[in-house]
Coordinates of C-alpha atoms in Angstrom, one line a residue:
X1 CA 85.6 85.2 107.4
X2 CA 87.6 85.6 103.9
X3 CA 90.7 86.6 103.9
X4 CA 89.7 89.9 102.5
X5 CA 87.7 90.7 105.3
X6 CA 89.9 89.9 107.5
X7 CA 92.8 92.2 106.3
X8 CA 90.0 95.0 106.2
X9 CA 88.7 94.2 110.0
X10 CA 92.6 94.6 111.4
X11 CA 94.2 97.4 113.0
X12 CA 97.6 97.5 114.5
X13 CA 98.7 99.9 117.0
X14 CA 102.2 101.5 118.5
X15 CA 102.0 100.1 122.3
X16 CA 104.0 100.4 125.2
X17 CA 104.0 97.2 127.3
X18 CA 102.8 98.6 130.9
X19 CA 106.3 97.5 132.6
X20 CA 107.9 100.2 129.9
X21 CA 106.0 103.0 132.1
X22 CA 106.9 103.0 136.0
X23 CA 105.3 105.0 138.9
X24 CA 108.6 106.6 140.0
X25 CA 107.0 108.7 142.9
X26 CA 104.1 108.2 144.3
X27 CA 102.3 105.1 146.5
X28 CA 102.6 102.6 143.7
X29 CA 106.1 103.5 143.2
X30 CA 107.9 100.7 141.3
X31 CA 105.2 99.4 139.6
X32 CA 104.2 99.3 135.6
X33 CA 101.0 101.3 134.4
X34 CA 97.8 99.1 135.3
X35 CA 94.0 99.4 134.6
X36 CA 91.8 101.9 136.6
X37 CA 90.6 100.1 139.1
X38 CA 94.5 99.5 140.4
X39 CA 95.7 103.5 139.2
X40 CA 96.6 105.5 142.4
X41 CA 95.8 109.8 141.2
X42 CA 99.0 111.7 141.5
X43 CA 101.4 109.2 141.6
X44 CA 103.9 110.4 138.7
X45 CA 105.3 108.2 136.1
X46 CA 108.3 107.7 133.9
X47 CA 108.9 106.1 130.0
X48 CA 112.1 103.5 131.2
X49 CA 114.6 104.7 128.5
X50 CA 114.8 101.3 127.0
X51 CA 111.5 101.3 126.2
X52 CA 110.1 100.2 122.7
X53 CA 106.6 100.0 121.1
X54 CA 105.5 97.2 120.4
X55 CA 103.1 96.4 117.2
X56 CA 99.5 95.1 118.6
X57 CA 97.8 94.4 116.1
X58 CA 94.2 93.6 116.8
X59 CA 90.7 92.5 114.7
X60 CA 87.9 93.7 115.5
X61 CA 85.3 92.3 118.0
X62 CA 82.0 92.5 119.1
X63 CA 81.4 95.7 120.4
X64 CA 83.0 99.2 120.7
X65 CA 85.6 98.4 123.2
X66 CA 86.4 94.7 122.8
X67 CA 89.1 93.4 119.7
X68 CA 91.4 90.1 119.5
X69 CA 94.8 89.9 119.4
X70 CA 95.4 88.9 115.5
X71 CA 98.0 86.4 113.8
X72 CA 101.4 88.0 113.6
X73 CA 101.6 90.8 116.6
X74 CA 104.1 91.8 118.2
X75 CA 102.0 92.0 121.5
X76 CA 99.5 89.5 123.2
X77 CA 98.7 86.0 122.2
X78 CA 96.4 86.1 119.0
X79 CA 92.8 85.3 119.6
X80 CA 92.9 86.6 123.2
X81 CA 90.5 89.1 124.0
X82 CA 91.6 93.0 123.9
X83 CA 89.4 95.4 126.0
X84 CA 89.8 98.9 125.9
X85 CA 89.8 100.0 129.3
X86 CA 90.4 104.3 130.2
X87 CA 91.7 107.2 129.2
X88 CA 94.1 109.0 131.3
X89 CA 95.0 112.2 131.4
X90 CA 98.6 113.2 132.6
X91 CA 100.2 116.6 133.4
X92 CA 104.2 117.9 132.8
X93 CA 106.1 120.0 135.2
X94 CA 105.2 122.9 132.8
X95 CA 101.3 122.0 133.4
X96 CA 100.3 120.7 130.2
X97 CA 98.9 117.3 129.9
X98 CA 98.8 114.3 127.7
X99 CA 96.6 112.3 126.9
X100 CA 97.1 107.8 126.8
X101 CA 94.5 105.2 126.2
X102 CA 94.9 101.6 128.3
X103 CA 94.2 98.6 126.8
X104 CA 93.6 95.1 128.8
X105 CA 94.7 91.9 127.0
X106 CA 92.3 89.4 128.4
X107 CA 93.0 84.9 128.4
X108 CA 90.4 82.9 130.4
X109 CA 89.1 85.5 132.3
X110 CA 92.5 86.8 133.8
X111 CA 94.5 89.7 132.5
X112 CA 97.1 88.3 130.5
X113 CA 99.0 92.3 129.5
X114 CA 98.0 95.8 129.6
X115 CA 99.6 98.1 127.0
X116 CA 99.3 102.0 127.1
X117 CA 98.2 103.2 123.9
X118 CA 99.8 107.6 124.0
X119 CA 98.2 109.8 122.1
X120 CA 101.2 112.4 122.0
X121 CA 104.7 111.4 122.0
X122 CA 106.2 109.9 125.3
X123 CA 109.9 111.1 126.2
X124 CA 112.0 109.7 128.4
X125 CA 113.2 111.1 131.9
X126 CA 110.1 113.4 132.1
X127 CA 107.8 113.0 135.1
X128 CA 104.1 112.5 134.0
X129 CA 102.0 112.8 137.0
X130 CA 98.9 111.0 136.3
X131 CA 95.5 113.4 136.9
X132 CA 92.9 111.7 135.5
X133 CA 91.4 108.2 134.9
X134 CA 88.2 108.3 133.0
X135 CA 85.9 104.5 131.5
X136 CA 83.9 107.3 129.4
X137 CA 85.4 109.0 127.3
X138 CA 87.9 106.3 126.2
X139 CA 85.9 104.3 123.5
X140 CA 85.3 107.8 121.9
X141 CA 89.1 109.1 122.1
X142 CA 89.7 105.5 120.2
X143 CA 87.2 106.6 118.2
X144 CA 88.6 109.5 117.2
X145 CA 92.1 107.8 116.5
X146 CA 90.3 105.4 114.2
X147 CA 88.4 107.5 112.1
X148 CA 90.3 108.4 108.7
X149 CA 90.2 112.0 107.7
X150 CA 91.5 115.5 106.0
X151 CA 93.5 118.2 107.3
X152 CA 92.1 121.9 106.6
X153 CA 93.0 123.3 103.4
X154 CA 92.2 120.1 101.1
X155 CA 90.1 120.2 98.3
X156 CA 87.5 118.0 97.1
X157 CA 86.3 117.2 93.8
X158 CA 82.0 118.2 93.9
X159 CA 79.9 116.5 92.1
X160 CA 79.9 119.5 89.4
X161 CA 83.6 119.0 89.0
X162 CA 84.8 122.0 91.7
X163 CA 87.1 121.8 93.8
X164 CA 86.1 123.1 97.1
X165 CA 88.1 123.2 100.7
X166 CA 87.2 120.8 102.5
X167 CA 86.3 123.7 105.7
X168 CA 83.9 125.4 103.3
X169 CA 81.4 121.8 102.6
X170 CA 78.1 121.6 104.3
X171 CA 76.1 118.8 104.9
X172 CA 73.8 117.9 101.8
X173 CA 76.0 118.9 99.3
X174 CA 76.9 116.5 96.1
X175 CA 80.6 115.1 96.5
X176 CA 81.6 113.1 93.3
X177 CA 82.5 109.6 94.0
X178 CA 84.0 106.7 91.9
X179 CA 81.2 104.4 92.6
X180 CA 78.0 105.8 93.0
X181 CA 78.5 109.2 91.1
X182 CA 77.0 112.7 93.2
X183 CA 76.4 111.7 96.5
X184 CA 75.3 114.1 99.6
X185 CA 77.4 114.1 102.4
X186 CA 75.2 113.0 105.7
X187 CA 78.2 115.0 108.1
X188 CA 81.2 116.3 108.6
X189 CA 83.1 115.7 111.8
X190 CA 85.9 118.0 113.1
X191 CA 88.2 117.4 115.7
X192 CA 91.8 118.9 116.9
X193 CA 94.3 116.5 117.7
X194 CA 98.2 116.8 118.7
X195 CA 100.0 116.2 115.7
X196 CA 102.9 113.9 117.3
X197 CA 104.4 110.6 117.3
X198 CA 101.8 107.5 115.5
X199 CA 99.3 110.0 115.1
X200 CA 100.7 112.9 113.0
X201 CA 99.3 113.3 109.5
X202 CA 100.8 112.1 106.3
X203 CA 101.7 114.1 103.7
X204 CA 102.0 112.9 100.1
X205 CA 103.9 116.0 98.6
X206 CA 102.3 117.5 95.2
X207 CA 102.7 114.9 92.2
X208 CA 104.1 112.2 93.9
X209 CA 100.9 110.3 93.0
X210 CA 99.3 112.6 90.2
X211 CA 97.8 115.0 93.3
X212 CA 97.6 118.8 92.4
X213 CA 98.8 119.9 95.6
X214 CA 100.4 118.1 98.8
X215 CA 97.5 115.8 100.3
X216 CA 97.7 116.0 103.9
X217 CA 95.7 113.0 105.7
X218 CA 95.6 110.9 108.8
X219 CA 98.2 107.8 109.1
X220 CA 95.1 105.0 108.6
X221 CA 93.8 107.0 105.3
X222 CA 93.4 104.9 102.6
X223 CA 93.9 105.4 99.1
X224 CA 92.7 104.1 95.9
X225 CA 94.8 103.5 92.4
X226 CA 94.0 102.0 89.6
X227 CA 97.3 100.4 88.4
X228 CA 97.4 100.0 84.1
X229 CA 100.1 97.5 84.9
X230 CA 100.5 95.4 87.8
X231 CA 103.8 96.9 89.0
X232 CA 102.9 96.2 92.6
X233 CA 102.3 92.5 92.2
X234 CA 99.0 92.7 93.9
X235 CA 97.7 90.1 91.3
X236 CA 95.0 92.9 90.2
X237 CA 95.0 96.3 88.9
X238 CA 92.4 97.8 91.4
X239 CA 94.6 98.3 94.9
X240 CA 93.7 99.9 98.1
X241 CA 96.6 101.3 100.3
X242 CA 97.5 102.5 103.7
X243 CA 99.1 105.6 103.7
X244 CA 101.5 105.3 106.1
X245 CA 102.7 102.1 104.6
X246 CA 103.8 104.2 101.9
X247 CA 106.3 106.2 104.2
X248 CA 109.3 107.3 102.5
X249 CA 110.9 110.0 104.6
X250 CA 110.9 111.8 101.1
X251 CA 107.9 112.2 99.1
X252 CA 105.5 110.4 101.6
X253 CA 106.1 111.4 105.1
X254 CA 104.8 112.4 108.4
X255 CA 104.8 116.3 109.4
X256 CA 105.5 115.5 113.8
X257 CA 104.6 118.7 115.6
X258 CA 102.0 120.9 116.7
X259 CA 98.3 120.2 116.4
X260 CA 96.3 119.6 113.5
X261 CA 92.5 120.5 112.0
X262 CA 91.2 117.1 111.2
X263 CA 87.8 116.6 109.3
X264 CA 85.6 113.3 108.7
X265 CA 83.2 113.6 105.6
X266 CA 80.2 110.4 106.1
X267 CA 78.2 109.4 103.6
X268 CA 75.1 106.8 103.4
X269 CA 78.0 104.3 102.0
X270 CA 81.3 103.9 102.8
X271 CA 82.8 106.0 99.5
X272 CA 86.1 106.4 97.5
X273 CA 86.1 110.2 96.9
X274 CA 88.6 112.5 95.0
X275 CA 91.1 115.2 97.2
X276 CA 93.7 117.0 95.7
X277 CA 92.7 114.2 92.5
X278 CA 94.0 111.3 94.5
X279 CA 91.2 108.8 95.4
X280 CA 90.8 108.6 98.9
X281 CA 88.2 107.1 101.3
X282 CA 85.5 108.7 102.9
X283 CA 84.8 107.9 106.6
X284 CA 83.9 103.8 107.6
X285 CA 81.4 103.5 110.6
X286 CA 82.4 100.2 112.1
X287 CA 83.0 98.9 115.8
X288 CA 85.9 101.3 116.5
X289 CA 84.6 104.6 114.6
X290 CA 80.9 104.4 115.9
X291 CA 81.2 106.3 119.2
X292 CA 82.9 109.4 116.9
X293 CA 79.3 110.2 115.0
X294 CA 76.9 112.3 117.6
X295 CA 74.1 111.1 119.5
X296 CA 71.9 112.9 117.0
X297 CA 73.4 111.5 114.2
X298 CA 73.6 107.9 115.4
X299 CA 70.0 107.8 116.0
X300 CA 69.5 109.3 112.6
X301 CA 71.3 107.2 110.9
X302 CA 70.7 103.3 112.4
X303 CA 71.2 102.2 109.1
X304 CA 74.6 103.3 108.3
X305 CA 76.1 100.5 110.4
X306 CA 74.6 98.0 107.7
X307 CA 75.2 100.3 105.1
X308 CA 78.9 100.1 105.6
X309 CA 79.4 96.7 106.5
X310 CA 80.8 95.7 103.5
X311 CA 81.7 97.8 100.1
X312 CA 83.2 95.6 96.7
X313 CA 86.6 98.2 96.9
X314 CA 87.2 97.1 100.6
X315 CA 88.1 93.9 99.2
X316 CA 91.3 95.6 97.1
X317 CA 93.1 96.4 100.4
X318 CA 97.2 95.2 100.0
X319 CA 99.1 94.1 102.7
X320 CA 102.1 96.0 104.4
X321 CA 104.3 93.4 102.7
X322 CA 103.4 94.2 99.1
X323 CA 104.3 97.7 99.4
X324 CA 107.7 97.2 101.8
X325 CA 110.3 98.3 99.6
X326 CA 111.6 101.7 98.8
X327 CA 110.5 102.2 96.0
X328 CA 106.6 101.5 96.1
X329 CA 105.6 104.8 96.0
X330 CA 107.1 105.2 92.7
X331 CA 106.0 101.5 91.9
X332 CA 102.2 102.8 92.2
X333 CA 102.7 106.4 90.2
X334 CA 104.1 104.4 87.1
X335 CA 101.3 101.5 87.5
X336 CA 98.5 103.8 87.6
X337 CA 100.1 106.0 84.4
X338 CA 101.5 103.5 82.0

């Protein structure tokens, strides 16, 4: 695997290690979070206020709910086996519920760590009473983390040069794209997540990047520039970037609170597409996005796993170290205008 494709097949996570969450009532009382077959229903847990998350960051493996552990994380031994065990449900004195994902670290057979992966923001002496644990739904609540996507109100260039919401597209209409030119869109997903903690959208406020108006994406979104000059020392002019690696707590920055409106836009290739006139990618079907498309659309589309195994701009993806400095966002709008 080239070194490309390797940066490209990562992912890195926010974890809890399981000791940091501990069963304070209930009949495992003492213990850390564990997987399913060892989770007790009811028994009501608490975030140790010392905890810290950890960076696991994993490549990805041979099915939907298997990675490794990668060179340089925080978490695990790299090349050990990750498996991606359940998602459980847990419910607040005030009756609402969150939502957490468990993952299994896995070294000759035997489980070597299990880290809890939250999908809302975890506070500290709050009880979370644990009332549900469910193998089915996890790899497509993974799924659903992994996939890239809009927020509501974002427009996107059409192949005839409008700029529609992205709410009002349909499937078969022409979306212009920097490769390929008018290409129809195969679906749209649309999902409502809680807009907290890892998980809360990125916003890259109007003209921080040449955009029209503020674009408003998930964390893993990735954008494309074009850089006239190579302020960003990535050695080529064509760069493709993380979004939240370009987190500024000023003109790039995550909006925590509430829910959001996410939507996925697939087409027959993996595509770099225009919204709010900043190039951004369209949605990648690979190991960890697969159990996001529909039944229906899976079976209609066998090919699109082949289809997006590999695309010539995946190969411009920059590491987290080129663009950790404070001034990278403005590094990348003087590259890609002078």
């Amino acid at each position: 695997m080239s070194a490309a494709e390797d940066l490209r097949a990562i992912q890195t996570l926010p974890v809890f290690a399981s000791d940091a969450f501990v069963v304070e009532s209930g009949v495992a009382e003492g213990d850390g979070l564990s997987f399913a077959d060892e989770l007790v229903m009811d028994d009501i847990y608490g975030l140790r206020p010392d905890a810290t998350r950890l960076r696991l960051t994993m490549a990805l493996g041979v099915d939907q709910a298997s990675f490794r552990v990668a060179e340089g994380s925080e978490a695990g031994r790299p090349g050990n086996i990750v498996h991606l065990d359940c998602c459980l449900t847990f419910m607040l004195p005030d009756g609402s519920t969150y939502e957490a994902l468990v993952l299994v670290e896995v070294e000759e057979e035997t489980a070597a760590g299990i880290y809890m992966l939250p999908l809302a923001t975890l506070q500290p002496k709050t009880d979370y009473r644990l009332v549900g644990i469910d193998r089915k739904t996890a790899t497509t609540r993974f799924a659903e983390v992994a996939c890239v996507s809009f927020t509501r109100g974002t427009h996107i260039t059409m192949a005839n040069g409008e700029q529609r919401l992205i709410e009002d597209l349909a499937i078969g209409d022409r979306v212009l794209t920097r490769d390929d030119g008018p290409q129809e869109i195969r679906w749209i997903g649309q999902n409502t997540l809680r807009a907290v903690g890892a998980f809360a959208p990125v916003i890259i406020k109007r003209g921080t990047l040449h955009n029209e108006n503020d674009l408003v994406v998930s964390p893993d979104h990735r954008i494309f520039v074009y850089q006239r000059r190579d302020r960003l020392g990535a050695g080529r002019a064509e760069v493709l970037v993380k979004v939240r690696h370009l987190l500024n707590g000023d003109t790039v920055y995550q909006k925590d609170g509430g829910f959001v409106d996410y939507f996925q836009l697939l087409f027959d290739d993996h595509q770099i597409i225009y919204a709010e006139g900043i190039a951004a990618e369209s949605l990648l079907i690979d190991q960890r996005t697969r159990a996001a498309l529909p039944a229906d659309v899976r079976s209609r589309m066998r090919q699109v796993d082949q289809a997006h195994a590999h695309r010539p701009h995946l190969d411009y993806e920059v590491r987290e170290s080129l663009l950790s400095k404070p001034d990278a966002v403005d590094l990348l709008r003087r590259a890609s205008s002078n």
